[in-house]
Amino acid sequence: MQAIEAGADFVIGSRYVQGGSIPAEWALWRRLNCATATSSRANVAGMRSVRDCTAGFRAIRASLLREIDLGALRVQGYAFQIALLHEVLLRGARVVEVPVEFIDRSAGVSKLGLGDIAEFGLNVWWLRLRNSATFGKFLLVGASGVVVNLGAFSLLLAAGVDKFVASPLAIETSVVTNFLINNYWTSANARVPTRCA
C-alpha cells in the first residue's frame, strides 16, 4: 500500500526481486513450473521488465481497473494475472514490484490444474500474436527457418558431413536463427511499454 500511496498504479508482491524468496523445500516440478511461466511471459509475451507476473499478491489502483474491460481479457482461470498485467502495461501504468517471502499454504490444496496451465500457455501466445503485424513477422520467421534448415543441410552434405549428423545440425541452426530473429525483430513491436520501478 505504501507503493500505491507513493504513486504506483499496480504493485506486485514479488518472489523474484532482491529480498523476495520462495520456499527452499519446493519440489523440482514446482520450481520448473514457475520458471517456465516466468520465461514465457518474458520471451513470448514481451514483458521482460516484470520479474514476477504470476504472483497473486497485488494492489491495483481502482481508477486503473475501472478503465479496463475485464471481459475483453479473454481468460477464465489463473491466466487473468498475466492478461491483466499486460493490459495495464499497454496503458503505460506504473508497475512496482516489492519483495515478499512466499510461503506455502498451511491448509488445503492447489486448485491449479492442467487446464489452467494450458490456458496460461495459450494466453501468452495470444498476447504475443494479437497484433497482426507481429503475427505476420512470426509467419515470415517461421518460413525463413525452413530455408535456413534446408540451406544448412545442403551445405553440410556438400561439405561431406554424414546426413545423420547434418540433419540435427541443420535443425539446431534453424532453431537458433528463428529464436534470435523472433527475439530481436518480431518481439520488438510485441514488447509492451514499461514504467516499472
CSV table of C-alpha atoms in Angstrom, one decimal:
chain,number,residue,atom,x,y,z
A,1,MET,CA,0.0,0.0,0.0
A,2,GLN,CA,2.9,2.3,0.6
A,3,ALA,CA,3.9,1.9,-3.0
A,4,ILE,CA,0.4,2.8,-4.2
A,5,GLU,CA,0.4,5.8,-1.9
A,6,ALA,CA,3.8,6.8,-3.4
A,7,GLY,CA,2.3,6.9,-6.9
A,8,ALA,CA,2.4,3.3,-8.3
A,9,ASP,CA,-0.6,2.1,-10.2
A,10,PHE,CA,-0.1,-1.6,-9.9
A,11,VAL,CA,2.0,-3.2,-7.2
A,12,ILE,CA,3.2,-6.9,-7.2
A,13,GLY,CA,4.4,-8.7,-4.1
A,14,SER,CA,7.3,-10.3,-6.0
A,15,ARG,CA,9.2,-13.5,-5.2
A,16,TYR,CA,11.9,-12.8,-7.7
A,17,VAL,CA,13.2,-9.4,-6.9
A,18,GLN,CA,16.0,-8.8,-4.5
A,19,GLY,CA,14.7,-9.5,-1.0
A,20,GLY,CA,11.9,-11.8,-2.3
A,21,SER,CA,12.0,-15.6,-1.9
A,22,ILE,CA,10.3,-18.9,-2.5
A,23,PRO,CA,10.3,-21.9,-0.1
A,24,ALA,CA,13.6,-23.8,-0.1
A,25,GLU,CA,11.6,-27.1,0.2
A,26,TRP,CA,9.6,-26.6,-3.1
A,27,ALA,CA,9.7,-29.7,-5.3
A,28,LEU,CA,11.6,-29.6,-8.6
A,29,TRP,CA,8.4,-29.7,-10.6
A,30,ARG,CA,7.0,-26.6,-8.9
A,31,ARG,CA,10.3,-24.7,-9.4
A,32,LEU,CA,10.2,-25.7,-13.1
A,33,ASN,CA,6.6,-24.7,-13.4
A,34,CYS,CA,7.3,-21.2,-12.1
A,35,ALA,CA,10.5,-20.9,-14.2
A,36,THR,CA,8.5,-21.9,-17.3
A,37,ALA,CA,5.8,-19.3,-16.5
A,38,THR,CA,8.4,-16.6,-15.9
A,39,SER,CA,10.3,-17.4,-19.1
A,40,SER,CA,7.1,-17.5,-21.1
A,41,ARG,CA,6.0,-14.0,-20.0
A,42,ALA,CA,9.4,-12.6,-20.7
A,43,ASN,CA,10.3,-14.2,-24.0
A,44,VAL,CA,6.8,-14.8,-25.5
A,45,ALA,CA,4.5,-12.1,-24.1
A,46,GLY,CA,7.3,-9.5,-24.2
A,47,MET,CA,7.0,-8.4,-20.5
A,48,ARG,CA,10.7,-8.6,-19.6
A,49,SER,CA,10.5,-5.7,-17.2
A,50,VAL,CA,8.3,-7.6,-14.6
A,51,ARG,CA,10.1,-10.3,-12.7
A,52,ASP,CA,7.0,-12.0,-11.2
A,53,CYS,CA,4.0,-11.6,-13.4
A,54,THR,CA,2.1,-14.6,-12.0
A,55,ALA,CA,2.2,-13.5,-8.4
A,56,GLY,CA,-1.3,-13.1,-6.9
A,57,PHE,CA,-0.4,-10.8,-4.1
A,58,ARG,CA,-1.2,-7.4,-5.7
A,59,ALA,CA,-2.5,-4.0,-5.1
A,60,ILE,CA,-4.1,-2.2,-8.0
A,61,ARG,CA,-5.4,1.4,-8.2
A,62,ALA,CA,-9.2,1.2,-8.5
A,63,SER,CA,-9.3,4.0,-11.1
A,64,LEU,CA,-7.0,1.9,-13.3
A,65,LEU,CA,-9.2,-1.1,-13.0
A,66,ARG,CA,-12.3,1.0,-14.0
A,67,GLU,CA,-10.6,1.8,-17.3
A,68,ILE,CA,-10.2,-1.8,-18.3
A,69,ASP,CA,-12.9,-4.0,-19.9
A,70,LEU,CA,-12.1,-7.1,-17.9
A,71,GLY,CA,-14.4,-9.3,-20.1
A,72,ALA,CA,-12.2,-8.5,-23.1
A,73,LEU,CA,-9.2,-10.1,-21.5
A,74,ARG,CA,-10.3,-13.5,-23.0
A,75,VAL,CA,-9.4,-15.6,-19.9
A,76,GLN,CA,-11.3,-17.7,-17.4
A,77,GLY,CA,-8.7,-19.0,-14.9
A,78,TYR,CA,-5.4,-18.0,-13.4
A,79,ALA,CA,-4.2,-16.7,-16.7
A,80,PHE,CA,-6.1,-13.5,-15.8
A,81,GLN,CA,-3.0,-12.5,-13.8
A,82,ILE,CA,-0.8,-12.1,-16.9
A,83,ALA,CA,-3.6,-10.8,-19.1
A,84,LEU,CA,-4.4,-8.0,-16.6
A,85,LEU,CA,-0.8,-7.1,-16.2
A,86,HIS,CA,-0.2,-7.0,-19.9
A,87,GLU,CA,-3.2,-4.7,-20.3
A,88,VAL,CA,-2.1,-2.2,-17.6
A,89,LEU,CA,1.4,-2.1,-19.1
A,90,LEU,CA,-0.1,-1.3,-22.5
A,91,ARG,CA,-1.8,1.6,-20.8
A,92,GLY,CA,1.5,2.9,-19.5
A,93,ALA,CA,0.7,2.2,-15.9
A,94,ARG,CA,3.5,2.4,-13.3
A,95,VAL,CA,4.2,-1.1,-12.1
A,96,VAL,CA,6.2,-1.6,-9.0
A,97,GLU,CA,7.5,-4.9,-7.5
A,98,VAL,CA,8.1,-5.2,-3.8
A,99,PRO,CA,9.8,-8.2,-2.3
A,100,VAL,CA,7.8,-10.8,-0.4
A,101,GLU,CA,8.8,-14.0,1.3
A,102,PHE,CA,6.4,-16.5,-0.3
A,103,ILE,CA,5.3,-19.3,1.9
A,104,ASP,CA,3.3,-22.5,1.2
A,105,ARG,CA,-0.3,-22.7,2.3
A,106,SER,CA,-0.8,-24.3,5.7
A,107,ALA,CA,-4.2,-25.9,4.7
A,108,GLY,CA,-6.0,-27.1,1.6
A,109,VAL,CA,-4.6,-28.0,-1.8
A,110,SER,CA,-3.8,-26.1,-5.0
A,111,LYS,CA,-6.6,-25.6,-7.5
A,112,LEU,CA,-4.2,-25.1,-10.3
A,113,GLY,CA,-4.9,-27.9,-12.9
A,114,LEU,CA,-3.6,-28.8,-16.3
A,115,GLY,CA,-6.4,-26.8,-17.9
A,116,ASP,CA,-5.2,-23.7,-16.1
A,117,ILE,CA,-1.6,-24.4,-17.3
A,118,ALA,CA,-2.8,-24.9,-20.9
A,119,GLU,CA,-4.8,-21.7,-20.8
A,120,PHE,CA,-1.8,-19.8,-19.5
A,121,GLY,CA,0.3,-21.0,-22.3
A,122,LEU,CA,-2.3,-20.2,-25.0
A,123,ASN,CA,-2.9,-16.8,-23.4
A,124,VAL,CA,0.8,-15.9,-23.5
A,125,TRP,CA,0.9,-16.6,-27.3
A,126,TRP,CA,-2.4,-14.7,-27.8
A,127,LEU,CA,-0.8,-11.7,-26.1
A,128,ARG,CA,2.2,-12.0,-28.4
A,129,LEU,CA,0.3,-12.5,-31.6
A,130,ARG,CA,-2.8,-10.4,-31.3
A,131,ASN,CA,-1.0,-7.6,-33.1
A,132,SER,CA,-1.4,-8.6,-36.8
A,133,ALA,CA,2.0,-7.1,-37.7
A,134,THR,CA,3.6,-9.3,-35.1
A,135,PHE,CA,1.7,-12.3,-36.4
A,136,GLY,CA,2.9,-11.6,-39.9
A,137,LYS,CA,6.5,-11.3,-38.7
A,138,PHE,CA,6.1,-14.5,-36.8
A,139,LEU,CA,5.0,-16.3,-40.0
A,140,LEU,CA,7.8,-14.9,-42.0
A,141,VAL,CA,10.4,-16.0,-39.5
A,142,GLY,CA,8.9,-19.5,-39.5
A,143,ALA,CA,9.2,-19.7,-43.2
A,144,SER,CA,12.7,-18.4,-43.1
A,145,GLY,CA,13.5,-21.3,-40.7
A,146,VAL,CA,12.6,-23.8,-43.4
A,147,VAL,CA,15.0,-22.0,-45.8
A,148,VAL,CA,17.8,-21.9,-43.2
A,149,ASN,CA,17.2,-25.6,-42.3
A,150,LEU,CA,17.4,-26.8,-45.9
A,151,GLY,CA,20.3,-24.5,-46.8
A,152,ALA,CA,22.3,-25.6,-43.8
A,153,PHE,CA,21.5,-29.2,-44.5
A,154,SER,CA,22.6,-28.9,-48.2
A,155,LEU,CA,25.8,-27.1,-47.3
A,156,LEU,CA,26.7,-29.7,-44.6
A,157,LEU,CA,26.1,-32.6,-47.1
A,158,ALA,CA,28.2,-30.8,-49.7
A,159,ALA,CA,31.0,-30.5,-47.2
A,160,GLY,CA,30.9,-34.3,-46.7
A,161,VAL,CA,29.1,-34.4,-43.4
A,162,ASP,CA,27.1,-37.6,-42.8
A,163,LYS,CA,23.3,-37.0,-43.3
A,164,PHE,CA,22.6,-38.3,-39.7
A,165,VAL,CA,24.9,-35.6,-38.3
A,166,ALA,CA,23.9,-32.9,-40.9
A,167,SER,CA,20.2,-33.2,-40.2
A,168,PRO,CA,20.3,-32.3,-36.4
A,169,LEU,CA,22.9,-29.6,-37.0
A,170,ALA,CA,20.7,-28.0,-39.7
A,171,ILE,CA,17.6,-28.2,-37.4
A,172,GLU,CA,19.6,-26.7,-34.5
A,173,THR,CA,20.8,-23.9,-36.8
A,174,SER,CA,17.3,-23.0,-37.8
A,175,VAL,CA,16.0,-23.1,-34.2
A,176,VAL,CA,18.8,-20.7,-33.1
A,177,THR,CA,18.3,-18.3,-36.0
A,178,ASN,CA,14.5,-18.3,-35.6
A,179,PHE,CA,14.9,-17.6,-31.9
A,180,LEU,CA,17.3,-14.7,-32.5
A,181,ILE,CA,15.2,-13.2,-35.3
A,182,ASN,CA,12.0,-13.5,-33.3
A,183,ASN,CA,13.7,-12.1,-30.2
A,184,TYR,CA,15.2,-9.0,-31.9
A,185,TRP,CA,12.7,-8.4,-34.8
A,186,THR,CA,9.3,-10.0,-34.1
A,187,SER,CA,9.4,-9.1,-30.4
A,188,ALA,CA,10.5,-5.5,-30.9
A,189,ASN,CA,6.9,-4.4,-31.6
A,190,ALA,CA,5.3,-7.0,-29.3
A,191,ARG,CA,7.1,-5.8,-26.1
A,192,VAL,CA,4.8,-3.6,-24.1
A,193,PRO,CA,5.8,-0.2,-22.8
A,194,THR,CA,7.1,-0.3,-19.3
A,195,ARG,CA,7.1,2.1,-16.3
A,196,CYS,CA,8.4,-0.3,-13.7
A,197,ALA,CA,10.3,0.8,-10.6
